[in-house]
Tab-separated table of C-alpha atoms in Angstrom:
chain	number	residue	atom	x	y	z
A	1	GLY	CA	-51.695	16.263	-2.664
A	2	GLY	CA	-50.306	13.102	-4.253
A	3	ARG	CA	-52.037	13.505	-7.628
A	4	SER	CA	-49.813	13.374	-10.667
A	5	THR	CA	-49.386	16.317	-13.020
A	6	ALA	CA	-51.385	14.468	-15.658
A	7	GLU	CA	-54.254	13.803	-13.227
A	8	LYS	CA	-54.403	17.477	-12.233
A	9	GLU	CA	-54.608	18.517	-15.863
A	10	VAL	CA	-57.318	15.991	-16.709
A	11	GLY	CA	-59.579	16.223	-13.642
A	12	GLY	CA	-63.209	15.176	-13.534
A	13	SER	CA	-64.920	11.840	-12.933
A	14	ASP	CA	-63.612	10.315	-16.173
A	15	ALA	CA	-60.006	11.285	-15.379
A	16	ALA	CA	-58.551	7.868	-16.156
A	17	ALA	CA	-60.109	7.646	-19.619
A	18	ARG	CA	-59.156	11.195	-20.519
A	19	GLN	CA	-55.618	10.692	-19.210
A	20	GLN	CA	-55.296	7.566	-21.392
A	21	ALA	CA	-56.454	9.545	-24.417
A	22	GLU	CA	-53.986	12.320	-23.617
A	23	ARG	CA	-51.153	9.804	-23.402
A	24	ALA	CA	-52.198	8.306	-26.725
A	25	ARG	CA	-52.157	11.744	-28.359
A	26	SER	CA	-48.738	12.410	-26.831
A	27	LEU	CA	-47.400	9.164	-28.239
A	28	GLU	CA	-48.612	10.088	-31.707
A	29	MET	CA	-46.641	13.319	-31.439
A	30	VAL	CA	-43.422	11.679	-30.268
A	31	ARG	CA	-42.397	10.223	-33.614
A	32	THR	CA	-39.051	10.798	-35.261
A	33	PRO	CA	-38.955	14.323	-36.773
A	34	LYS	CA	-36.238	15.548	-39.086
A	35	GLU	CA	-34.068	16.832	-36.254
A	36	LEU	CA	-34.773	14.015	-33.757
A	37	ARG	CA	-33.103	10.850	-35.019
A	38	LYS	CA	-32.931	7.344	-33.562
A	39	SER	CA	-36.200	7.949	-31.709
A	40	THR	CA	-37.183	4.941	-29.623
A	41	ILE	CA	-39.092	4.103	-26.505
A	42	ALA	CA	-38.409	1.415	-23.930
A	43	PRO	CA	-40.867	-1.536	-24.053
A	44	MET	CA	-42.887	-0.780	-20.905
A	45	ALA	CA	-46.357	-1.887	-19.963
A	46	GLY	CA	-49.053	0.384	-21.322
A	47	VAL	CA	-46.762	2.120	-23.820
A	48	THR	CA	-46.600	1.436	-27.534
A	49	THR	CA	-43.074	0.550	-28.645
A	50	VAL	CA	-41.646	2.874	-31.285
A	51	GLN	CA	-38.973	1.254	-33.457
A	52	ALA	CA	-35.706	2.980	-34.260
A	53	SER	CA	-35.547	4.557	-37.704
A	54	SER	CA	-32.672	2.339	-38.781
A	55	GLY	CA	-32.329	-1.360	-38.080
A	56	GLY	CA	-35.448	-1.600	-35.919
A	57	GLU	CA	-33.380	-2.024	-32.762
A	58	LYS	CA	-35.033	-0.981	-29.520
A	59	SER	CA	-33.238	1.100	-26.920
A	60	ALA	CA	-34.113	2.703	-23.600
A	61	TYR	CA	-34.708	6.154	-25.112
A	62	LEU	CA	-37.990	7.763	-26.008
A	63	MET	CA	-36.496	10.453	-28.236
A	64	SER	CA	-33.217	12.193	-28.913
A	65	GLY	CA	-31.756	15.159	-30.742
A	66	TYR	CA	-29.711	18.351	-30.505
A	67	LEU	CA	-30.852	21.039	-28.067
A	68	GLU	CA	-29.216	24.112	-26.587
A	69	THR	CA	-29.104	25.157	-22.959
A	70	LYS	CA	-27.594	28.070	-21.089
A	71	ARG	CA	-24.450	27.115	-19.156
A	72	LYS	CA	-23.188	29.391	-16.414
A	73	ARG	CA	-19.474	30.158	-16.412
A	74	ALA	CA	-18.402	32.407	-13.521
A	75	LEU	CA	-20.172	35.751	-14.060
A	76	THR	CA	-21.262	35.020	-17.614
A	77	SER	CA	-23.482	32.484	-19.292
A	78	LYS	CA	-23.863	31.335	-22.860
A	79	TRP	CA	-25.899	28.874	-24.871
A	80	LYS	CA	-24.241	25.575	-25.692
A	81	ARG	CA	-25.385	22.858	-28.077
A	82	ALA	CA	-25.433	19.207	-26.963
A	83	PHE	CA	-27.124	15.947	-27.914
A	84	TYR	CA	-29.991	15.044	-25.568
A	85	ALA	CA	-31.885	11.772	-25.091
A	86	LEU	CA	-35.047	11.239	-23.063
A	87	SER	CA	-35.734	8.012	-21.174
A	88	ASP	CA	-38.297	6.940	-18.603
A	89	GLY	CA	-37.344	9.158	-15.692
A	90	PHE	CA	-34.157	10.807	-16.945
A	91	LEU	CA	-32.876	13.288	-19.501
A	92	GLY	CA	-29.244	12.748	-20.442
A	93	TYR	CA	-26.906	14.682	-22.664
A	94	TRP	CA	-23.765	13.917	-24.642
A	95	GLU	CA	-21.247	16.241	-26.270
A	96	ASP	CA	-22.401	15.105	-29.699
A	97	GLU	CA	-24.529	12.493	-31.474
A	98	ARG	CA	-21.525	10.292	-32.219
A	99	ARG	CA	-20.914	9.728	-28.507
A	100	PHE	CA	-24.574	8.825	-28.084
A	101	LEU	CA	-24.590	6.365	-30.985
A	102	ASP	CA	-21.357	4.810	-29.699
A	103	LYS	CA	-23.295	4.037	-26.492
A	104	ALA	CA	-20.979	6.167	-24.371
A	105	TRP	CA	-22.323	7.080	-20.951
A	106	PRO	CA	-24.024	10.492	-20.818
A	107	LYS	CA	-21.949	13.425	-19.666
A	108	ARG	CA	-24.699	14.205	-17.188
A	109	THR	CA	-28.235	13.052	-16.409
A	110	VAL	CA	-31.179	15.043	-15.090
A	111	ASP	CA	-33.559	13.167	-12.790
A	112	LEU	CA	-37.107	14.071	-13.852
A	113	GLN	CA	-38.693	12.789	-10.649
A	114	ASP	CA	-40.947	15.467	-9.091
A	115	CYS	CA	-40.274	17.871	-11.995
A	116	SER	CA	-42.753	20.079	-13.824
A	117	LEU	CA	-42.773	21.410	-17.382
A	118	ALA	CA	-43.582	24.795	-18.928
A	119	MET	CA	-43.217	26.579	-22.258
A	120	MET	CA	-40.826	29.543	-22.038
A	121	GLY	CA	-41.231	32.894	-23.720
A	122	ASP	CA	-38.887	33.510	-26.632
A	123	SER	CA	-36.112	36.058	-26.171
A	124	ALA	CA	-34.313	38.081	-28.795
A	125	LYS	CA	-31.361	35.704	-28.635
A	126	LYS	CA	-33.109	32.333	-28.376
A	127	GLY	CA	-36.486	30.995	-29.383
A	128	PHE	CA	-38.511	27.796	-29.105
A	129	CYS	CA	-37.626	27.293	-25.422
A	130	PHE	CA	-39.179	25.159	-22.701
A	131	GLY	CA	-38.240	24.689	-19.062
A	132	ILE	CA	-37.987	21.754	-16.667
A	133	PHE	CA	-38.444	22.781	-13.037
A	134	HIS	CA	-37.705	21.092	-9.707
A	135	PRO	CA	-38.370	22.606	-6.250
A	136	ASP	CA	-34.794	21.990	-5.074
A	137	ARG	CA	-32.774	22.650	-8.255
A	138	ASP	CA	-32.101	25.448	-10.689
A	139	PRO	CA	-34.455	25.375	-13.689
A	140	LEU	CA	-33.224	23.733	-16.874
A	141	VAL	CA	-34.120	25.855	-19.912
A	142	LEU	CA	-33.722	24.174	-23.301
A	143	SER	CA	-33.920	25.722	-26.762
A	144	CYS	CA	-35.227	23.648	-29.699
A	145	PRO	CA	-34.404	24.157	-33.390
A	146	ASP	CA	-38.008	24.976	-34.324
A	147	GLU	CA	-41.577	25.057	-33.027
A	148	GLU	CA	-42.358	21.522	-34.194
A	149	ALA	CA	-39.379	20.159	-32.260
A	150	ARG	CA	-40.438	22.096	-29.153
A	151	ARG	CA	-43.951	20.602	-29.302
A	152	GLU	CA	-42.565	17.099	-29.660
A	153	TRP	CA	-39.967	17.453	-26.898
A	154	MET	CA	-42.583	18.864	-24.532
A	155	ALA	CA	-44.962	16.024	-25.421
A	156	GLY	CA	-42.209	13.494	-24.715
A	157	VAL	CA	-41.258	15.022	-21.352
A	158	LYS	CA	-44.938	15.325	-20.443
A	159	LEU	CA	-45.396	11.644	-21.213
A	160	VAL	CA	-42.446	10.704	-18.989
A	161	LEU	CA	-43.608	12.903	-16.098
A	162	GLY	CA	-47.011	11.235	-16.116
A	163	LEU	CA	-45.814	7.743	-16.982
A	164	GLN	CA	-47.519	5.095	-14.863
A	165	ASP	CA	-48.229	1.459	-15.572
A	166	ASP	CA	-51.959	2.149	-15.705
A	167	THR	CA	-52.669	-1.084	-17.542
A	168	VAL	CA	-51.564	-3.329	-14.661
A	169	SER	CA	-53.040	-3.682	-11.194
A	170	PHE	CA	-53.301	-6.267	-8.431
A	171	ARG	CA	-56.039	-7.985	-10.425
A	172	ASP	CA	-53.422	-8.973	-13.010
A	173	PHE	CA	-51.466	-11.064	-10.479
A	174	SER	CA	-52.243	-14.094	-8.353
A	175	ILE	CA	-50.435	-14.185	-5.008
A	176	LEU	CA	-48.615	-17.488	-4.507
A	177	ASN	CA	-46.938	-16.942	-1.146
A	178	SER	CA	-45.092	-14.442	0.994
A	179	ILE	CA	-41.312	-14.634	0.632
A	180	GLY	CA	-40.265	-11.845	2.965
A	181	LYS	CA	-41.619	-9.348	5.438
A	182	GLY	CA	-39.991	-6.376	7.132
A	183	ALA	CA	-40.623	-2.956	8.605
A	184	TYR	CA	-40.933	-1.510	5.100
A	185	GLY	CA	-43.595	-3.912	3.839
A	186	GLU	CA	-43.833	-7.370	2.338
A	187	VAL	CA	-42.520	-9.224	-0.719
A	188	PHE	CA	-44.708	-11.816	-2.434
A	189	ARG	CA	-44.088	-14.427	-5.063
A	190	VAL	CA	-46.747	-13.751	-7.688
A	191	ARG	CA	-47.845	-15.086	-11.052
A	192	LYS	CA	-49.074	-12.793	-13.818
A	193	VAL	CA	-52.452	-14.115	-14.845
A	194	ASP	CA	-52.205	-13.614	-18.605
A	195	SER	CA	-48.638	-14.854	-19.173
A	196	GLY	CA	-48.045	-17.265	-16.289
A	197	GLU	CA	-44.701	-15.578	-15.556
A	198	VAL	CA	-43.590	-15.626	-11.928
A	199	TYR	CA	-42.285	-12.415	-10.351
A	200	ALA	CA	-41.384	-10.945	-6.969
A	201	MET	CA	-43.795	-8.197	-5.887
A	202	LYS	CA	-42.707	-5.669	-3.260
A	203	VAL	CA	-45.643	-3.961	-1.551
A	204	VAL	CA	-45.014	-0.955	0.697
A	205	SER	CA	-47.540	1.253	2.470
A	206	LYS	CA	-47.173	4.942	1.690
A	207	GLU	CA	-47.780	5.770	5.347
A	208	SER	CA	-45.408	3.212	6.832
A	209	ILE	CA	-42.288	4.253	8.652
A	210	VAL	CA	-39.510	2.220	10.167
A	211	ASN	CA	-40.440	0.501	13.411
A	212	GLN	CA	-39.722	2.095	16.744
A	213	LYS	CA	-36.541	0.118	17.407
A	214	GLU	CA	-35.043	1.177	14.081
A	215	LYS	CA	-36.077	4.783	14.761
A	216	ASP	CA	-34.378	4.641	18.158
A	217	ASP	CA	-31.214	3.162	16.622
A	218	PHE	CA	-31.270	5.887	13.978
A	219	GLU	CA	-31.553	8.654	16.571
A	220	LYS	CA	-28.750	7.131	18.659
A	221	GLU	CA	-26.543	7.008	15.581
A	222	LEU	CA	-27.303	10.651	14.806
A	223	GLN	CA	-26.280	11.629	18.318
A	224	ARG	CA	-23.083	9.604	18.044
A	225	ARG	CA	-22.222	11.350	14.795
A	226	LYS	CA	-23.014	14.726	16.333
A	227	HIS	CA	-20.436	14.004	19.012
A	228	LEU	CA	-17.849	13.060	16.367
A	229	GLN	CA	-18.513	15.739	13.811
A	230	GLY	CA	-20.475	18.498	15.457
A	231	ILE	CA	-23.252	18.094	12.908
A	232	ILE	CA	-26.499	16.207	12.531
A	233	ASP	CA	-27.300	14.630	9.189
A	234	VAL	CA	-29.951	16.551	7.287
A	235	ASP	CA	-31.731	13.251	6.603
A	236	ALA	CA	-33.000	13.304	10.211
A	237	ALA	CA	-35.769	15.635	9.107
A	238	LEU	CA	-36.860	13.045	6.558
A	239	GLN	CA	-37.088	10.176	9.029
A	240	ALA	CA	-40.872	9.944	8.796
A	241	HIS	CA	-40.621	9.615	5.022
A	242	TRP	CA	-37.740	7.120	4.957
A	243	THR	CA	-39.787	4.209	3.631
A	244	VAL	CA	-41.444	6.091	0.785
A	245	GLU	CA	-38.193	7.801	-0.220
A	246	SER	CA	-36.451	4.423	-0.160
A	247	LEU	CA	-38.975	2.811	-2.492
A	248	GLN	CA	-38.916	5.776	-4.866
A	249	ALA	CA	-35.112	5.608	-4.969
A	250	GLU	CA	-35.333	1.917	-5.781
A	251	ARG	CA	-37.805	2.497	-8.587
A	252	ARG	CA	-35.780	5.344	-10.099
A	253	ALA	CA	-32.619	3.225	-10.096
A	254	LEU	CA	-34.210	0.065	-11.487
A	255	GLN	CA	-36.045	1.959	-14.232
A	256	VAL	CA	-32.789	2.899	-15.941
A	257	VAL	CA	-30.616	-0.175	-15.373
A	258	ASP	CA	-30.374	-3.160	-17.673
A	259	HIS	CA	-27.597	-5.548	-16.684
A	260	PRO	CA	-27.295	-9.348	-16.473
A	261	PHE	CA	-26.208	-9.188	-12.827
A	262	ILE	CA	-28.899	-6.779	-11.558
A	263	VAL	CA	-32.568	-7.564	-10.922
A	264	LYS	CA	-34.927	-6.132	-13.529
A	265	LEU	CA	-37.996	-4.030	-12.790
A	266	HIS	CA	-40.942	-5.171	-14.935
A	267	PHE	CA	-43.894	-3.174	-13.586
A	268	ALA	CA	-44.414	-0.329	-11.142
A	269	PHE	CA	-47.799	0.946	-10.056
A	270	ARG	CA	-49.580	2.276	-7.013
A	271	THR	CA	-52.914	2.251	-5.259
A	272	ILE	CA	-54.380	4.850	-2.941
A	273	ASP	CA	-52.208	3.710	-0.059
A	274	ARG	CA	-49.489	1.430	-1.483
A	275	PHE	CA	-46.478	1.473	-3.789
A	276	ILE	CA	-45.821	-1.721	-5.753
A	277	LEU	CA	-42.702	-2.872	-7.604
A	278	VAL	CA	-42.811	-6.085	-9.651
A	279	MET	CA	-39.329	-7.466	-10.294
A	280	ASP	CA	-37.472	-10.622	-11.283
A	281	TYR	CA	-38.142	-13.552	-8.996
A	282	VAL	CA	-34.655	-14.952	-8.410
A	283	ARG	CA	-34.891	-18.606	-7.413
A	284	GLY	CA	-31.447	-19.560	-6.134
A	285	GLY	CA	-31.356	-17.857	-2.741
A	286	ASP	CA	-28.618	-15.407	-1.782
A	287	LEU	CA	-24.992	-15.298	-0.696
A	288	LEU	CA	-26.006	-15.107	2.955
A	289	SER	CA	-27.810	-18.452	2.714
A	290	LEU	CA	-24.879	-19.966	0.838
A	291	LEU	CA	-22.469	-18.743	3.511
A	292	ALA	CA	-24.731	-20.128	6.231
A	293	SER	CA	-24.535	-23.584	4.655
A	294	LYS	CA	-20.828	-23.508	3.757
A	295	GLN	CA	-19.432	-21.327	6.609
A	296	ARG	CA	-16.642	-20.151	4.270
A	297	LEU	CA	-16.290	-20.179	0.495
A	298	PRO	CA	-13.275	-21.472	-1.447
A	299	GLU	CA	-11.296	-18.571	-2.898
A	300	PRO	CA	-12.168	-19.423	-6.543
A	301	TRP	CA	-15.846	-19.270	-5.578
A	302	ALA	CA	-15.407	-15.927	-3.826
A	303	ALA	CA	-13.447	-14.529	-6.781
A	304	PHE	CA	-16.244	-15.549	-9.172
A	305	TYR	CA	-18.955	-13.834	-7.126
A	306	ALA	CA	-16.768	-10.780	-6.488
A	307	ALA	CA	-16.052	-10.374	-10.208
A	308	GLU	CA	-19.741	-10.485	-11.153
A	309	VAL	CA	-20.505	-7.962	-8.403
A	310	ILE	CA	-17.693	-5.722	-9.704
A	311	LEU	CA	-19.187	-5.760	-13.213
A	312	ALA	CA	-22.595	-4.810	-11.794
A	313	ILE	CA	-21.256	-2.029	-9.543
A	314	GLU	CA	-19.055	-0.572	-12.301
A	315	TYR	CA	-22.133	-0.456	-14.532
A	316	LEU	CA	-24.084	1.377	-11.822
A	317	HIS	CA	-21.266	3.862	-11.313
A	318	GLU	CA	-21.121	4.566	-15.042
A	319	MET	CA	-24.854	5.280	-14.789
A	320	ARG	CA	-23.927	7.577	-11.859
A	321	ILE	CA	-25.832	5.410	-9.387
A	322	LEU	CA	-24.323	4.736	-5.956
A	323	PHE	CA	-25.552	1.379	-4.624
A	324	ARG	CA	-24.611	1.926	-0.957
A	325	ASP	CA	-26.002	-1.319	0.481
A	326	LEU	CA	-23.763	-4.138	-0.718
A	327	LYS	CA	-24.008	-7.123	1.643
A	328	PRO	CA	-24.528	-10.906	1.242
A	329	GLU	CA	-28.329	-10.822	1.521
A	330	ASN	CA	-28.513	-8.287	-1.328
A	331	VAL	CA	-26.534	-10.553	-3.670
A	332	LEU	CA	-29.081	-13.025	-5.010
A	333	LEU	CA	-28.208	-16.144	-7.017
A	334	ASP	CA	-30.245	-17.322	-9.977
A	335	GLU	CA	-30.893	-20.986	-10.774
A	336	LEU	CA	-27.568	-21.292	-12.602
A	337	GLY	CA	-25.587	-19.573	-9.857
A	338	HIS	CA	-25.003	-16.111	-11.360
A	339	VAL	CA	-25.440	-13.083	-9.112
A	340	LYS	CA	-28.294	-10.581	-9.191
A	341	LEU	CA	-27.918	-7.415	-7.124
A	342	THR	CA	-31.140	-6.417	-5.407
A	343	ASP	CA	-32.573	-3.847	-2.975
A	344	PHE	CA	-31.827	-0.371	-4.292
A	345	GLY	CA	-33.589	1.362	-1.416
A	346	HIS	CA	-30.368	3.110	-0.326
A	347	SER	CA	-29.165	3.925	-3.840
A	348	LYS	CA	-28.559	7.480	-5.002
A	349	GLN	CA	-28.525	9.037	-8.457
A	350	ALA	CA	-25.551	11.400	-8.550
A	351	THR	CA	-25.178	14.225	-11.048
A	352	SER	CA	-21.460	13.436	-11.352
A	353	LEU	CA	-18.919	11.046	-9.884
A	354	GLN	CA	-17.466	13.949	-7.906
A	355	ASP	CA	-20.710	14.424	-5.967
A	356	ARG	CA	-20.537	13.867	-2.216
A	357	SER	CA	-23.467	12.618	-0.150
A	358	PHE	CA	-23.792	13.070	3.608
A	359	SER	CA	-26.666	10.658	4.217
A	360	LEU	CA	-26.365	7.991	6.881
A	361	VAL	CA	-27.191	4.963	4.728
A	362	GLY	CA	-26.193	1.339	4.475
A	363	SER	CA	-26.037	-1.600	6.843
A	364	PRO	CA	-23.928	-2.068	9.972
A	365	PHE	CA	-20.594	-3.848	9.367
A	366	TYR	CA	-20.605	-2.899	5.647
A	367	MET	CA	-20.677	0.915	5.784
A	368	ALA	CA	-17.498	2.738	4.790
A	369	PRO	CA	-15.744	4.924	7.400
A	370	GLU	CA	-16.610	8.113	5.530
A	371	ILE	CA	-20.337	7.266	5.781
A	372	ILE	CA	-20.116	6.638	9.519
A	373	LEU	CA	-18.136	9.841	10.095
A	374	GLY	CA	-20.450	11.908	7.928
A	375	VAL	CA	-17.605	13.593	6.032
A	376	GLY	CA	-19.123	12.969	2.607
A	377	HIS	CA	-19.006	9.851	0.464
A	378	GLY	CA	-19.145	8.850	-3.188
A	379	GLN	CA	-18.669	5.761	-5.316
A	380	GLU	CA	-15.632	4.683	-3.257
A	381	ALA	CA	-17.995	3.630	-0.445
A	382	ASP	CA	-19.272	0.765	-2.610
A	383	TRP	CA	-15.734	-0.588	-2.992
A	384	TRP	CA	-15.227	-0.607	0.786
A	385	SER	CA	-18.405	-2.707	1.041
A	386	LEU	CA	-17.011	-5.024	-1.640
A	387	GLY	CA	-13.922	-5.534	0.509
A	388	ILE	CA	-16.094	-6.427	3.507
A	389	LEU	CA	-18.117	-8.820	1.325
A	390	ILE	CA	-14.986	-10.591	0.048
A	391	PHE	CA	-13.624	-10.850	3.591
A	392	GLU	CA	-16.890	-12.387	4.794
A	393	MET	CA	-16.957	-14.904	1.943
A	394	LEU	CA	-13.418	-16.033	2.811
A	395	VAL	CA	-13.629	-15.913	6.613
A	396	GLY	CA	-17.317	-16.452	7.383
A	397	ALA	CA	-18.017	-13.146	9.158
A	398	PRO	CA	-17.359	-9.431	8.588
A	399	PRO	CA	-14.061	-8.164	10.043
A	400	PHE	CA	-15.664	-5.830	12.595
A	401	TYR	CA	-18.632	-7.935	13.626
A	402	ASP	CA	-20.233	-7.090	16.969
A	403	LYS	CA	-23.712	-7.656	18.366
A	404	ASN	CA	-23.829	-3.949	19.170
A	405	SER	CA	-23.691	-1.786	16.041
A	406	ASN	CA	-22.103	1.177	17.849
A	407	SER	CA	-19.314	-1.101	19.086
A	408	ALA	CA	-18.861	-2.332	15.531
A	409	TYR	CA	-18.524	1.249	14.282
A	410	LYS	CA	-15.972	2.022	16.988
A	411	ARG	CA	-13.937	-1.075	16.082
A	412	LEU	CA	-14.024	-0.142	12.411
A	413	LEU	CA	-12.671	3.331	13.157
A	414	THR	CA	-9.981	2.273	15.642
A	415	GLU	CA	-8.835	-1.291	14.930
A	416	SER	CA	-6.779	-2.817	12.138
A	417	ILE	CA	-7.997	-5.871	10.236
A	418	GLU	CA	-6.656	-9.277	11.203
A	419	TYR	CA	-6.568	-12.003	8.554
A	420	PRO	CA	-6.774	-15.717	9.386
A	421	HIS	CA	-3.827	-17.732	8.105
A	422	GLU	CA	-5.992	-19.537	5.516
A	423	VAL	CA	-6.578	-16.305	3.564
A	424	SER	CA	-4.107	-16.219	0.662
A	425	SER	CA	-1.542	-13.468	0.257
A	426	SER	CA	-3.138	-12.349	-3.029
A	427	ALA	CA	-6.528	-12.003	-1.311
A	428	ARG	CA	-4.944	-10.060	1.552
A	429	GLU	CA	-3.285	-7.715	-0.929
A	430	LEU	CA	-6.594	-6.927	-2.639
A	431	LEU	CA	-8.459	-6.563	0.657
A	432	ALA	CA	-5.829	-4.163	1.992
A	433	ARG	CA	-6.373	-1.959	-1.066
A	434	LEU	CA	-10.182	-2.097	-0.787
A	435	LEU	CA	-10.382	-1.671	2.991
A	436	GLN	CA	-8.380	1.536	2.875
A	437	ALA	CA	-9.810	4.055	5.343
A	438	ASP	CA	-8.731	6.968	3.135
A	439	SER	CA	-11.311	6.838	0.341
A	440	THR	CA	-9.054	8.821	-2.023
A	441	ARG	CA	-6.510	5.973	-1.903
A	442	ARG	CA	-9.024	3.126	-2.052
A	443	PHE	CA	-8.784	0.670	-4.950
A	444	GLY	CA	-11.592	0.859	-7.509
A	445	GLY	CA	-12.164	4.615	-7.533
A	446	GLY	CA	-12.574	6.497	-10.781
A	447	VAL	CA	-14.244	5.674	-14.061
A	448	VAL	CA	-13.570	2.748	-16.368
A	449	GLU	CA	-11.674	4.081	-19.383
A	450	VAL	CA	-12.367	2.061	-22.513
A	451	GLN	CA	-9.508	2.061	-25.008
A	452	ALA	CA	-9.899	1.865	-28.777
A	453	GLY	CA	-11.103	-1.567	-29.866
A	454	GLU	CA	-11.680	-2.677	-26.275
A	455	SER	CA	-14.955	-3.919	-24.809
A	456	LYS	CA	-16.286	-2.473	-21.573
A	457	ALA	CA	-15.855	-5.822	-19.834
A	458	ALA	CA	-12.210	-5.964	-20.902
A	459	ALA	CA	-11.719	-2.400	-19.661
A	460	VAL	CA	-13.176	-3.366	-16.280
A	461	GLY	CA	-10.782	-6.320	-16.156
A	462	ARG	CA	-7.838	-4.058	-16.929
A	463	LYS	CA	-8.868	-1.637	-14.180
A	464	TRP	CA	-9.215	-4.506	-11.691
A	465	SER	CA	-5.984	-6.231	-12.645
A	466	CYS	CA	-4.638	-8.007	-9.553
A	467	ALA	CA	-3.299	-11.428	-8.658
A	468	TRP	CA	-6.450	-12.598	-6.870
A	469	LEU	CA	-8.661	-11.924	-9.928
A	470	ALA	CA	-6.066	-12.993	-12.507
A	471	GLN	CA	-8.054	-16.064	-13.598
A	472	VAL	CA	-11.237	-14.117	-14.379
A	473	ASP	CA	-12.258	-13.931	-18.045
A	474	TRP	CA	-14.173	-10.672	-17.776
A	475	VAL	CA	-15.567	-10.686	-21.312
A	476	GLU	CA	-16.966	-14.218	-21.069
A	477	LEU	CA	-18.154	-13.565	-17.527
A	478	LEU	CA	-20.301	-10.627	-18.625
A	479	LYS	CA	-21.813	-12.861	-21.315
A	480	ARG	CA	-22.677	-15.404	-18.593
A	481	GLN	CA	-20.518	-17.929	-20.408
A	482	VAL	CA	-18.405	-18.810	-17.351
A	483	ASP	CA	-19.807	-21.727	-15.346
A	484	PRO	CA	-20.644	-20.681	-11.772
A	485	PRO	CA	-18.897	-22.725	-9.072
A	486	HIS	CA	-22.204	-23.563	-7.394
A	487	LYS	CA	-25.531	-24.271	-9.096
A	488	PRO	CA	-28.323	-23.776	-6.558
A	489	GLY	CA	-31.199	-24.715	-8.869
A	490	ARG	CA	-34.634	-23.906	-7.529
A	491	ARG	CA	-34.569	-23.631	-3.773
A	492	ARG	CA	-37.130	-25.567	-1.849
A	493	ARG	CA	-39.914	-23.313	-0.742
A	494	PRO	CA	-43.188	-23.655	1.156
A	495	ARG	CA	-45.976	-25.499	-0.611
A	496	GLN	CA	-47.451	-23.234	-3.251
A	497	HIS	CA	-50.833	-21.838	-2.382
A	498	GLU	CA	-53.084	-19.027	-3.418
A	499	ALA	CA	-52.838	-16.569	-0.543
A	500	PHE	CA	-55.596	-14.045	-0.023
A	501	VAL	CA	-54.165	-10.601	0.578
A	502	ASP	CA	-56.487	-7.716	1.338
A	503	PHE	CA	-55.254	-5.113	-1.115
């Protein structure tokens, strides 16, 4: 158990060398054929970068082209042609190549985590088929235009399923100091030996589970929800695997995102007993620390941070990723003062924006009512958390703060929000629309619709048109051309030292 598909296929004492050779052969096969245009691969460690056939521009896709799949419609099914693109961890499809080249978001994405691959027998109606299988989903059967295309698509998917940053290990990093420790593991500030670049390294034991107090709180919350709803969340059965699932969710999310206001994943690897993520080291602290020093933020400051968070969350939603843990400590600030969302341990990759999740996830005081009640939640839950975040920036504490989390949940479900007199009327108007208990009426729901000749940032600004955000230049903000209200610089930290860590 635990061995990758590639390792099982290779086997033997020289598994690593043979696996490397297999990956090299796969890469040679995944070049742009006649039918597969714009073939590129993301620049990841241990993988040779393949340039696009026109312009030499790199993208996040390994290969792309037209494929057919069988779509079920009521009692019948038929084959339908669509444009597919393969990235590290996901297979997405668009209605046609034009939508793909216009950088539209995929109509749907297929998470390749824990999937397997097999060649399918040809039928009288369709040939050159292969299948992607997952233990909890219906199989995805795809038909290629010819045998050469099938070989290359299968080589590409095989490469993705076995993709691992084999060329990096702990030996490639020097540990400078610990910057955070919790029940899930520890985060270190590290320097990559060959480049001198400084990163944040999250190290989590595969066997670790949340500590006993958190387990007790979790069980109490399940019982409280059972009383309210008559059901127990199915995630209870996964309690022992919470930590590992959380880290895998974080890796899957960070592998596909590329945004100026979201931390970037640079390397991901594992040892026999640990998972490791190597990400941006963000030097300016977080919103929680800023709030601790300022007590409350001026409204222009809060509007700036809220707008950058909105751009990041809208991007995630367009990628069909629910963040689900927005709170001040997860909003980092870089040296210049721009935000960087971090900690995707509670994130979820949805197949569509209409998907509902019933998991009990998030942090007390920031969870939307529909999460607490267990009635199903979607992207609207992130906008509730945004409302709580804005309130806390303006007031200094969340609206339903209580030392006891169960009391906080009860207050959230039964009490109305009271605003101090110093909160402006325009801020109150926005907060009332965000902190709407009925998620179907909550501000921010739905997709961003980009009009002809309009940038995505401008479309986000149009969607979020309100008096409190009227001064935001969304286009310049996304370019990081708007000066942040506060420049933290490099926070003081403990004296740098080489820490010995027994890995």
